[in-house]
mmCIF file of C-alpha atoms in Angstrom:
data_model
loop_
_atom_site.group_PDB
_atom_site.id
_atom_site.type_symbol
_atom_site.label_atom_id
_atom_site.label_comp_id
_atom_site.label_asym_id
_atom_site.label_seq_id
_atom_site.Cartn_x
_atom_site.Cartn_y
_atom_site.Cartn_z
ATOM 1 C CA UNK F 22 -39.644 -0.652 22.109
ATOM 2 C CA UNK F 23 -43.145 0.848 22.548
ATOM 3 C CA UNK F 24 -46.130 -1.466 22.643
ATOM 4 C CA UNK F 25 -48.258 -1.742 19.518
ATOM 5 C CA UNK F 26 -51.967 -2.654 19.365
ATOM 6 C CA UNK F 27 -52.180 -6.468 19.079
ATOM 7 C CA UNK F 28 -55.016 -6.238 16.538
ATOM 8 C CA UNK F 29 -52.743 -4.643 13.908
ATOM 9 C CA UNK F 30 -49.286 -6.126 14.529
ATOM 10 C CA UNK F 31 -47.937 -5.361 11.057
ATOM 11 C CA UNK F 32 -47.913 -2.299 8.806
ATOM 12 C CA UNK F 33 -49.754 -2.424 5.505
ATOM 13 C CA UNK F 34 -46.771 -1.287 3.431
ATOM 14 C CA UNK F 35 -43.318 -2.785 3.114
ATOM 15 C CA UNK F 36 -39.933 -1.239 2.294
ATOM 16 C CA UNK F 37 -38.903 -1.790 -1.313
ATOM 17 C CA UNK F 38 -35.278 -0.667 -1.027
ATOM 18 C CA UNK F 39 -33.832 -3.623 0.879
ATOM 19 C CA UNK F 40 -32.202 -5.825 -1.718
ATOM 20 C CA UNK F 41 -31.647 -9.550 -1.199
ATOM 21 C CA UNK F 42 -27.980 -10.595 -0.856
ATOM 22 C CA UNK F 43 -26.175 -12.057 -3.855
ATOM 23 C CA UNK F 44 -26.504 -15.794 -4.342
ATOM 24 C CA UNK F 45 -22.752 -16.197 -3.849
ATOM 25 C CA UNK F 46 -23.164 -15.366 -0.160
ATOM 26 C CA UNK F 47 -24.173 -17.904 2.502
ATOM 27 C CA UNK F 48 -27.888 -18.550 3.009
ATOM 28 C CA UNK F 49 -28.995 -15.990 5.597
ATOM 29 C CA UNK F 50 -31.558 -17.348 8.066
ATOM 30 C CA UNK F 51 -33.823 -15.904 10.758
ATOM 31 C CA UNK F 52 -34.817 -18.412 13.446
ATOM 32 C CA UNK F 53 -38.172 -17.741 15.120
ATOM 33 C CA UNK F 54 -39.154 -19.933 18.091
ATOM 34 C CA UNK F 55 -40.381 -19.027 21.550
ATOM 35 C CA UNK F 56 -38.205 -21.745 23.131
ATOM 36 C CA UNK F 57 -34.757 -20.259 23.838
ATOM 37 C CA UNK F 58 -33.186 -23.711 23.899
ATOM 38 C CA UNK F 59 -34.481 -24.438 20.385
ATOM 39 C CA UNK F 60 -33.275 -21.053 19.149
ATOM 40 C CA UNK F 61 -29.840 -21.546 20.675
ATOM 41 C CA UNK F 62 -29.542 -25.063 19.327
ATOM 42 C CA UNK F 63 -30.536 -24.102 15.804
ATOM 43 C CA UNK F 64 -28.294 -21.056 15.928
ATOM 44 C CA UNK F 65 -25.268 -23.095 16.989
ATOM 45 C CA UNK F 66 -26.010 -25.827 14.454
ATOM 46 C CA UNK F 67 -26.618 -23.611 11.436
ATOM 47 C CA UNK F 68 -23.820 -21.171 12.177
ATOM 48 C CA UNK F 69 -21.413 -24.085 12.024
ATOM 49 C CA UNK F 70 -22.373 -24.810 8.402
ATOM 50 C CA UNK F 71 -20.230 -23.103 5.796
ATOM 51 C CA UNK F 72 -22.983 -21.992 3.423
ATOM 52 C CA UNK F 73 -25.598 -21.039 6.066
ATOM 53 C CA UNK F 74 -25.557 -18.275 8.656
ATOM 54 C CA UNK F 75 -28.114 -17.202 11.274
ATOM 55 C CA UNK F 76 -28.542 -13.433 11.081
ATOM 56 C CA UNK F 77 -31.193 -13.057 13.803
ATOM 57 C CA UNK F 78 -33.356 -14.887 16.321
ATOM 58 C CA UNK F 79 -36.934 -14.094 17.319
ATOM 59 C CA UNK F 80 -39.230 -15.220 20.129
ATOM 60 C CA UNK F 81 -42.548 -14.469 18.396
ATOM 61 C CA UNK F 82 -44.066 -13.545 15.060
ATOM 62 C CA UNK F 83 -43.708 -9.805 15.530
ATOM 63 C CA UNK F 84 -40.002 -10.077 16.280
ATOM 64 C CA UNK F 85 -39.597 -12.425 13.308
ATOM 65 C CA UNK F 86 -41.221 -9.895 11.005
ATOM 66 C CA UNK F 87 -39.092 -7.024 12.309
ATOM 67 C CA UNK F 88 -35.932 -9.124 11.981
ATOM 68 C CA UNK F 89 -36.887 -10.114 8.433
ATOM 69 C CA UNK F 90 -37.423 -6.466 7.451
ATOM 70 C CA UNK F 91 -34.114 -5.442 8.999
ATOM 71 C CA UNK F 92 -31.920 -8.301 7.727
ATOM 72 C CA UNK F 93 -33.749 -9.283 4.526
ATOM 73 C CA UNK F 94 -32.845 -12.973 5.009
ATOM 74 C CA UNK F 95 -33.000 -15.726 2.415
ATOM 75 C CA UNK F 96 -35.219 -17.825 4.697
ATOM 76 C CA UNK F 97 -37.219 -17.627 7.919
ATOM 77 C CA UNK F 98 -37.521 -20.765 10.064
ATOM 78 C CA UNK F 99 -40.830 -20.259 11.833
ATOM 79 C CA UNK F 100 -42.494 -22.014 14.762
ATOM 80 C CA UNK F 101 -46.305 -22.189 14.851
ATOM 81 C CA UNK F 102 -47.229 -21.661 18.488
ATOM 82 C CA UNK F 103 -45.617 -18.548 19.965
ATOM 83 C CA UNK F 104 -46.906 -15.858 22.365
ATOM 84 C CA UNK F 105 -48.211 -12.443 21.264
ATOM 85 C CA UNK F 106 -48.157 -12.972 17.477
ATOM 86 C CA UNK F 107 -47.955 -16.660 16.558
ATOM 87 C CA UNK F 108 -46.422 -18.159 13.457
ATOM 88 C CA UNK F 109 -49.637 -18.507 11.465
ATOM 89 C CA UNK F 110 -50.596 -14.879 12.133
ATOM 90 C CA UNK F 111 -47.156 -13.638 11.056
ATOM 91 C CA UNK F 112 -46.840 -15.913 8.051
ATOM 92 C CA UNK F 113 -48.739 -13.880 5.397
ATOM 93 C CA UNK F 114 -46.610 -10.848 6.244
ATOM 94 C CA UNK F 115 -43.307 -12.709 6.413
ATOM 95 C CA UNK F 116 -43.686 -14.356 3.011
ATOM 96 C CA UNK F 117 -43.849 -10.887 1.446
ATOM 97 C CA UNK F 118 -40.316 -10.334 2.743
ATOM 98 C CA UNK F 119 -38.648 -13.758 2.553
ATOM 99 C CA UNK F 120 -39.425 -17.448 1.982
ATOM 100 C CA UNK F 121 -40.663 -19.216 5.112
ATOM 101 C CA UNK F 122 -40.284 -22.795 6.262
ATOM 102 C CA UNK F 123 -42.302 -23.952 9.253
ATOM 103 C CA UNK F 124 -40.107 -25.714 11.819
ATOM 104 C CA UNK F 125 -42.371 -26.826 14.635
ATOM 105 C CA UNK F 126 -43.792 -29.537 16.868
ATOM 106 C CA UNK F 127 -47.295 -28.883 15.506
ATOM 107 C CA UNK F 128 -48.291 -31.687 13.145
ATOM 108 C CA UNK F 129 -52.086 -31.282 13.171
ATOM 109 C CA UNK F 130 -53.575 -31.550 9.698
ATOM 110 C CA UNK F 131 -55.498 -28.275 9.980
ATOM 111 C CA UNK F 132 -52.380 -26.391 11.075
ATOM 112 C CA UNK F 133 -50.277 -27.792 8.251
ATOM 113 C CA UNK F 134 -52.927 -26.932 5.666
ATOM 114 C CA UNK F 135 -53.369 -23.404 6.990
ATOM 115 C CA UNK F 136 -49.627 -22.767 7.032
ATOM 116 C CA UNK F 137 -49.314 -23.812 3.412
ATOM 117 C CA UNK F 138 -52.389 -21.830 2.432
ATOM 118 C CA UNK F 139 -50.794 -18.748 3.960
ATOM 119 C CA UNK F 140 -47.633 -19.161 1.936
ATOM 120 C CA UNK F 141 -45.176 -21.446 3.739
ATOM 121 C CA UNK F 142 -42.746 -23.044 1.326
ATOM 122 C CA UNK F 143 -42.230 -26.138 3.457
ATOM 123 C CA UNK F 144 -43.192 -27.772 6.742
ATOM 124 C CA UNK F 145 -40.856 -29.721 9.017
ATOM 125 C CA UNK F 146 -42.031 -31.403 12.213
ATOM 126 C CA UNK F 147 -39.462 -31.786 14.999
ATOM 127 C CA UNK F 148 -38.399 -35.377 15.529
ATOM 128 C CA UNK F 149 -38.940 -36.339 11.895
ATOM 129 C CA UNK F 150 -35.717 -35.129 10.325
ATOM 130 C CA UNK F 151 -31.978 -35.472 10.722
ATOM 131 C CA UNK F 152 -29.475 -32.627 10.670
ATOM 132 C CA UNK F 153 -28.588 -33.507 7.090
ATOM 133 C CA UNK F 154 -32.268 -33.429 6.099
ATOM 134 C CA UNK F 155 -32.742 -30.056 7.794
ATOM 135 C CA UNK F 156 -29.829 -28.553 5.867
ATOM 136 C CA UNK F 157 -31.146 -30.054 2.655
ATOM 137 C CA UNK F 158 -34.605 -28.613 3.348
ATOM 138 C CA UNK F 159 -33.183 -25.141 3.939
ATOM 139 C CA UNK F 160 -31.333 -25.215 0.630
ATOM 140 C CA UNK F 161 -34.394 -26.623 -1.144
ATOM 141 C CA UNK F 162 -36.725 -23.871 0.089
ATOM 142 C CA UNK F 163 -34.255 -21.138 -0.846
ATOM 143 C CA UNK F 164 -34.002 -22.693 -4.306
ATOM 144 C CA UNK F 165 -37.802 -22.704 -4.628
ATOM 145 C CA UNK F 166 -38.374 -26.398 -3.956
ATOM 146 C CA UNK F 167 -40.986 -27.442 -1.400
ATOM 147 C CA UNK F 168 -39.926 -29.725 1.448
ATOM 148 C CA UNK F 169 -42.031 -31.678 3.949
ATOM 149 C CA UNK F 170 -41.474 -34.230 6.676
ATOM 150 C CA UNK F 171 -43.781 -37.303 6.756
ATOM 151 C CA UNK F 172 -46.492 -36.031 9.130
ATOM 152 C CA UNK F 173 -46.866 -32.783 7.182
ATOM 153 C CA UNK F 174 -46.898 -34.530 3.818
ATOM 154 C CA UNK F 175 -49.490 -37.028 5.034
ATOM 155 C CA UNK F 176 -51.751 -34.240 6.304
ATOM 156 C CA UNK F 177 -51.551 -32.344 3.022
ATOM 157 C CA UNK F 178 -52.134 -35.373 0.832
ATOM 158 C CA UNK F 179 -55.133 -36.480 2.879
ATOM 159 C CA UNK F 180 -56.651 -33.017 2.571
ATOM 160 C CA UNK F 181 -56.054 -32.772 -1.168
ATOM 161 C CA UNK F 182 -57.497 -36.215 -1.808
ATOM 162 C CA UNK F 183 -60.559 -35.315 0.245
ATOM 163 C CA UNK F 184 -60.962 -32.005 -1.598
ATOM 164 C CA UNK F 185 -60.600 -33.690 -4.974
ATOM 165 C CA UNK F 186 -63.133 -36.365 -4.064
ATOM 166 C CA UNK F 187 -65.623 -33.750 -2.890
ATOM 167 C CA UNK F 188 -65.210 -31.691 -6.040
ATOM 168 C CA UNK F 189 -65.430 -34.541 -8.531
ATOM 169 C CA UNK F 190 -67.496 -37.195 -6.807
ATOM 170 C CA UNK F 191 -64.757 -39.812 -6.821
ATOM 171 C CA UNK F 192 -61.802 -40.824 -4.695
ATOM 172 C CA UNK F 193 -58.443 -40.352 -6.426
ATOM 173 C CA UNK F 194 -55.442 -42.527 -5.743
ATOM 174 C CA UNK F 195 -51.942 -41.156 -5.329
ATOM 175 C CA UNK F 196 -50.734 -37.816 -4.049
ATOM 176 C CA UNK F 197 -51.128 -34.190 -5.000
ATOM 177 C CA UNK F 198 -48.709 -31.319 -4.549
ATOM 178 C CA UNK F 199 -48.865 -29.164 -1.415
ATOM 179 C CA UNK F 200 -51.247 -26.313 -0.727
ATOM 180 C CA UNK F 201 -48.847 -23.676 -2.025
ATOM 181 C CA UNK F 202 -49.680 -24.960 -5.516
ATOM 182 C CA UNK F 203 -53.443 -25.210 -5.045
ATOM 183 C CA UNK F 204 -54.218 -22.087 -7.047
ATOM 184 C CA UNK F 205 -52.311 -23.440 -10.031
ATOM 185 C CA UNK F 206 -53.872 -26.847 -9.662
ATOM 186 C CA UNK F 207 -57.365 -25.347 -9.502
ATOM 187 C CA UNK F 208 -56.973 -24.527 -13.185
ATOM 188 C CA UNK F 209 -56.068 -28.043 -14.237
ATOM 189 C CA UNK F 210 -59.176 -29.888 -13.096
ATOM 190 C CA UNK F 211 -61.309 -31.703 -15.696
ATOM 191 C CA UNK F 212 -63.167 -29.474 -18.164
ATOM 192 C CA UNK F 213 -64.826 -30.191 -21.524
ATOM 193 C CA UNK F 214 -63.498 -33.469 -22.902
ATOM 194 C CA UNK F 215 -61.313 -34.125 -19.858
ATOM 195 C CA UNK F 216 -63.035 -37.359 -18.839
ATOM 196 C CA UNK F 217 -62.109 -38.960 -22.142
ATOM 197 C CA UNK F 218 -58.496 -37.819 -21.788
ATOM 198 C CA UNK F 219 -58.291 -39.181 -18.257
ATOM 199 C CA UNK F 220 -59.483 -42.554 -19.475
ATOM 200 C CA UNK F 221 -56.393 -42.758 -21.666
ATOM 201 C CA UNK F 222 -54.064 -42.363 -18.699
ATOM 202 C CA UNK F 223 -53.537 -44.443 -15.603
ATOM 203 C CA UNK F 224 -54.349 -42.890 -12.240
ATOM 204 C CA UNK F 225 -50.680 -42.096 -11.646
ATOM 205 C CA UNK F 226 -50.233 -40.689 -15.150
ATOM 206 C CA UNK F 227 -53.282 -38.442 -14.750
ATOM 207 C CA UNK F 228 -51.900 -37.257 -11.436
ATOM 208 C CA UNK F 229 -48.545 -36.424 -12.996
ATOM 209 C CA UNK F 230 -50.227 -34.719 -15.945
ATOM 210 C CA UNK F 231 -52.094 -32.452 -13.511
ATOM 211 C CA UNK F 232 -48.763 -31.435 -12.019
ATOM 212 C CA UNK F 233 -47.168 -30.903 -15.443
ATOM 213 C CA UNK F 234 -50.059 -28.645 -16.397
ATOM 214 C CA UNK F 235 -49.551 -26.700 -13.154
ATOM 215 C CA UNK F 236 -46.001 -25.939 -14.286
ATOM 216 C CA UNK F 237 -44.072 -28.160 -11.875
ATOM 217 C CA UNK F 238 -40.628 -29.483 -12.771
ATOM 218 C CA UNK F 239 -39.728 -33.169 -12.815
ATOM 219 C CA UNK F 240 -37.951 -32.720 -9.498
ATOM 220 C CA UNK F 241 -41.020 -31.149 -7.882
ATOM 221 C CA UNK F 242 -43.277 -33.852 -9.310
ATOM 222 C CA UNK F 243 -40.959 -36.532 -7.932
ATOM 223 C CA UNK F 244 -41.121 -34.932 -4.479
ATOM 224 C CA UNK F 245 -44.902 -34.599 -4.634
ATOM 225 C CA UNK F 246 -45.475 -38.209 -5.677
ATOM 226 C CA UNK F 247 -42.660 -39.753 -3.630
ATOM 227 C CA UNK F 248 -41.020 -41.313 -6.674
ATOM 228 C CA UNK F 249 -37.684 -40.844 -8.418
ATOM 229 C CA UNK F 250 -37.102 -38.353 -11.220
ATOM 230 C CA UNK F 251 -36.299 -41.297 -13.501
ATOM 231 C CA UNK F 252 -39.748 -42.757 -12.797
ATOM 232 C CA UNK F 253 -41.306 -39.355 -13.500
ATOM 233 C CA UNK F 254 -39.543 -39.239 -16.869
ATOM 234 C CA UNK F 255 -40.811 -42.738 -17.713
ATOM 235 C CA UNK F 256 -44.374 -41.696 -16.873
ATOM 236 C CA UNK F 257 -44.030 -38.536 -18.965
ATOM 237 C CA UNK F 258 -42.844 -40.522 -21.981
ATOM 238 C CA UNK F 259 -45.940 -42.728 -21.732
ATOM 239 C CA UNK F 260 -48.174 -39.685 -21.241
ATOM 240 C CA UNK F 261 -46.774 -38.021 -24.359
ATOM 241 C CA UNK F 262 -47.421 -41.176 -26.370
ATOM 242 C CA UNK F 263 -51.001 -41.499 -25.142
ATOM 243 C CA UNK F 264 -51.777 -37.811 -25.691
ATOM 244 C CA UNK F 265 -49.921 -37.744 -29.016
ATOM 245 C CA UNK F 266 -47.725 -34.909 -27.794
ATOM 246 C CA UNK F 267 -44.051 -34.103 -28.224
ATOM 247 C CA UNK F 268 -43.625 -31.477 -25.480
ATOM 248 C CA UNK F 269 -44.879 -30.542 -22.033
ATOM 249 C CA UNK F 270 -46.627 -27.444 -23.369
ATOM 250 C CA UNK F 271 -48.429 -29.414 -26.070
ATOM 251 C CA UNK F 272 -49.483 -32.098 -23.596
ATOM 252 C CA UNK F 273 -50.679 -29.461 -21.107
ATOM 253 C CA UNK F 274 -52.698 -27.667 -23.789
ATOM 254 C CA UNK F 275 -54.432 -30.896 -24.773
ATOM 255 C CA UNK F 276 -54.967 -31.856 -21.142
ATOM 256 C CA UNK F 277 -56.529 -28.500 -20.335
ATOM 257 C CA UNK F 278 -58.569 -28.409 -23.499
ATOM 258 C CA UNK F 279 -56.833 -25.284 -24.760
ATOM 259 C CA UNK F 280 -55.092 -26.835 -27.745
ATOM 260 C CA UNK F 281 -56.161 -25.383 -31.096
ATOM 261 C CA UNK F 282 -57.681 -28.077 -33.269
ATOM 262 C CA UNK F 283 -57.170 -27.780 -37.025
#
């Protein structure tokens, strides 16, 4: 394969004719890691699972991108630090082809935040998950549900709390959803009349109401706040009562200040 200029490792246009496989087929995965032992281990592990198959392996970001274009996988498992084109450099291009989950030893807060900002749907740090948890994470990401191991989740939550405190002059308690939802959450910050509404809710309830307004499901809220879906439902019932609402859309409209007053 001829060498390409390192400054422009990816084309600006993408093929539109490669259709994703039907959902009835196994989850098709590309594994990208510069360590051949890791690639071989993941390949052997995942290929032994009935509903998952590894369609290609890659040793750097460029190879991962080319494999994704060729195979149109359901998911790319992507390492951060790789030679030539690393995972973070490849990420914005890969997510235009397939969902991406970072699977790496890199647990630095800045790296986690940047990966999520660039479109990663989840972040798993080696040594922090079991085989069962890895398989669950793969299925979650393909289904559109974010998944994080403890170090990644801690880094994201610390960053979001710091950002929220800087923006609003206070220090919030509780967690926020990962960076992939930051754009949505940027529209649910306090506006006219919001301070009074927040006073009605507890810190946790206000946190959950932010996530409801961002369009997250109960399952996603539970994952973001590290609580059960049953607890989320209990909080939502109390929120509806306090905001005098009977639906998520009505509560969100009041929370955002977009409800039409008679």
